[in-house]
Amino acid sequence: MTVGTVRLTVAQALVRFLARQHSERDGVRQRLIPGCFGIFGHGNVAGVGQALLQAALLNTAGTGEAGLPYYMARNEQAMVHASVGFARMRNRLQALACTASIGPGSTNMVTGAALATIDRIPVLLLPSDFFATRAASPLLQELEDPRSPDVSVNDAFKPVSVYWDRINRPEQLPSALLAAMRVLTDPAATGAVTLALPQDVQAEAYDWPEDLFAERTWYVPRPPPEPAALARATEVLRSARKPLVIAGGGVIYSEASAALLRFAEATGIGVSDTQAGKGALAWDHPGAVGGVGATGSPVANALAREADVVLGIGTRYSDFTTASRTAFAHPDLRFVNLNIAAFDAGKHAGISLVADARAGLEALTEALSGYHVDEAYTARARELDASWRPVVDRAYHLGHQPLPAQTEVLGALNEFMDARDVVVQAAGSMPGDLQMLWRARDPKQYHVEYGYSCMGYEIAGGLGAKLADPEREVFVLVGDGSYLMMATEIVTAVSEGIKLNIILVQNQGYGSIGSLSESLGSQRFGTGYRYRNPETGLLDGDVLPVDLAANAASLGADVLRTRTMPEFAEALRQSRSSRRTTVVYIETDPLAPVPSSESWWDVPVSEVAALESTRKARAAYEAAKRDQRLYL
Ligand SMILES: Cc1ncc(C[n+]2csc(CCOP(=O)(O)OP(=O)(O)O)c2C)c(N)n1
Ligand SMILES: [Mg+2]
């Protein structure tokens, strides 16, 4: 058989290849890379940029060329966040590509790459690189390392990528592309995949075998647990008197909610959730016990303290989840870890149950047949829950004056949203309040990025989530601090007609870090947005004349300014019924009371200090630290 070739540039071959990749799970096949975000500069405008243009024009002309829709971003970090929001919404079965120019355009993506890798969300990054031939070095924006001309700024992607390659020769492209697709669709290995593309190589032509461009399907597996491991896990779970499930993001990505529900109903074991797992079980299911850990609910945290067996499903056990390893206090505590990644399944000396969350839950439900927690356990969970519900209701309707409390804003939004609407958040005081108080009714309703908790994710991530599921209304909650870091993608949302509801919560600074600082004896130093005060020399002067609502309007959004909770509720209705991206602006009191999670987070306090506030905080720190333990 003679194999034909087709002459294309490296960038044209890349685009043509990406347009023909598909993923498949449970018999559902879809485009794996359905689009590409980008910002052009000299590093990619004539290479990848030309290829994207050519593909778009040939696609429109009906030549049979598969297109790769292009979305122009305003900030490269933001376009990676948007891609993460997209892939998370698509349960990691689809990912977007991101093309950036050489130098700063590319390194702007490093933060997004770290976020994707930490959150285990697939994204394909295509930073541009200096000439492979070095014909014109040093280029504009080229790092010149006197020790090695082979080093480039794109080496900074290595520690934050799950796969990294530089395409210095056209011949290297096919195997790099196949490896990239494999890693993107491997649920145990996925994250940021980086293919650095020297700008001369992007434009270089080559005779590619036609087979490179065959339609390809990448099957996303659902590996079942190994029988012996299942037997070990079952034995430990059967012996449990006070077990607790921790549902992490893996439950949602695996679409295992129905299996989790059957497991919870069959065994009676309480199900707590993490930031990525919230909504895996609807909040009002009798088995749901709320968020666990440093920002969890006192219900889950009481059950966690008493638990003799913890069944973690699809969780990485971050410090927030384990309350910095103080959440669990039973002397004979054991962990069973159901996870697709052996790395996570092995944590806390647990019984490792490496499997897809859904397949693993189905197997566990069957293997545990006949097992049920006793009546005392169920009664305890019910009693805790009954005392917690009115606390949440009160926080939702505090009537705080003169400015409303943030918990009222979250409550009003919770009561307003439909089950299928999506709330997006990432950093500040809101993730904690949300994890404790949010009543999620759908597995895709709660979208809080808390692996990297990256300020600036909110609007960009919301853009990606909306792009992934245009039928759902997306409500982005963003603090004034995060807004100032990255409001850029409002412009992208406006230009693409991607409608977002953005709730801008103004509290004049870093409210979260302010209260953290205060609790650690650092007196809210440097956390408020204030004028420098000549009398104290500190940033504790008057409130600044900054108008973020006017800023949002200047970026093309409709803006609704609200001051009271009734005005806020009315603005939510107006925003929802509008077709345009709308910013609902509200100022809240950063000092308003918030219910306690009855938990702890390890942030070390100075061991010696000239300040009495620090010395007091250190004493409290040392007392709390005594409860920290290794789970062996
Ligand atoms: C990119 C980035 N820089 C710094 C931090 C540390 N940090 C966490 S929350 C926060 C303040 C967030 O301010 P804002 O968005 O106004 O929310 P608030 O705390 O007021 O609720 C900071 C600085 C972070 N998470 N991400
Ligand atoms: Mg703030």
mmCIF file of C-alpha atoms and ligand atoms in Angstrom, residues 480-481 507 509-511, ligand 2:
data_model
loop_
_atom_site.group_PDB
_atom_site.id
_atom_site.type_symbol
_atom_site.label_atom_id
_atom_site.label_comp_id
_atom_site.label_asym_id
_atom_site.label_seq_id
_atom_site.Cartn_x
_atom_site.Cartn_y
_atom_site.Cartn_z
ATOM 1 C CA ASP A 480 -12.823 43.370 44.403
ATOM 2 C CA GLY A 481 -9.286 41.982 44.743
ATOM 3 C CA ASN A 507 -15.361 44.918 50.508
ATOM 4 C CA GLY A 509 -9.621 44.893 49.959
ATOM 5 C CA TYR A 510 -8.436 41.425 50.792
ATOM 6 C CA GLY A 511 -11.140 40.617 53.345
HETATM 7 MG MG MG B 2 -12.292 41.998 48.730
#
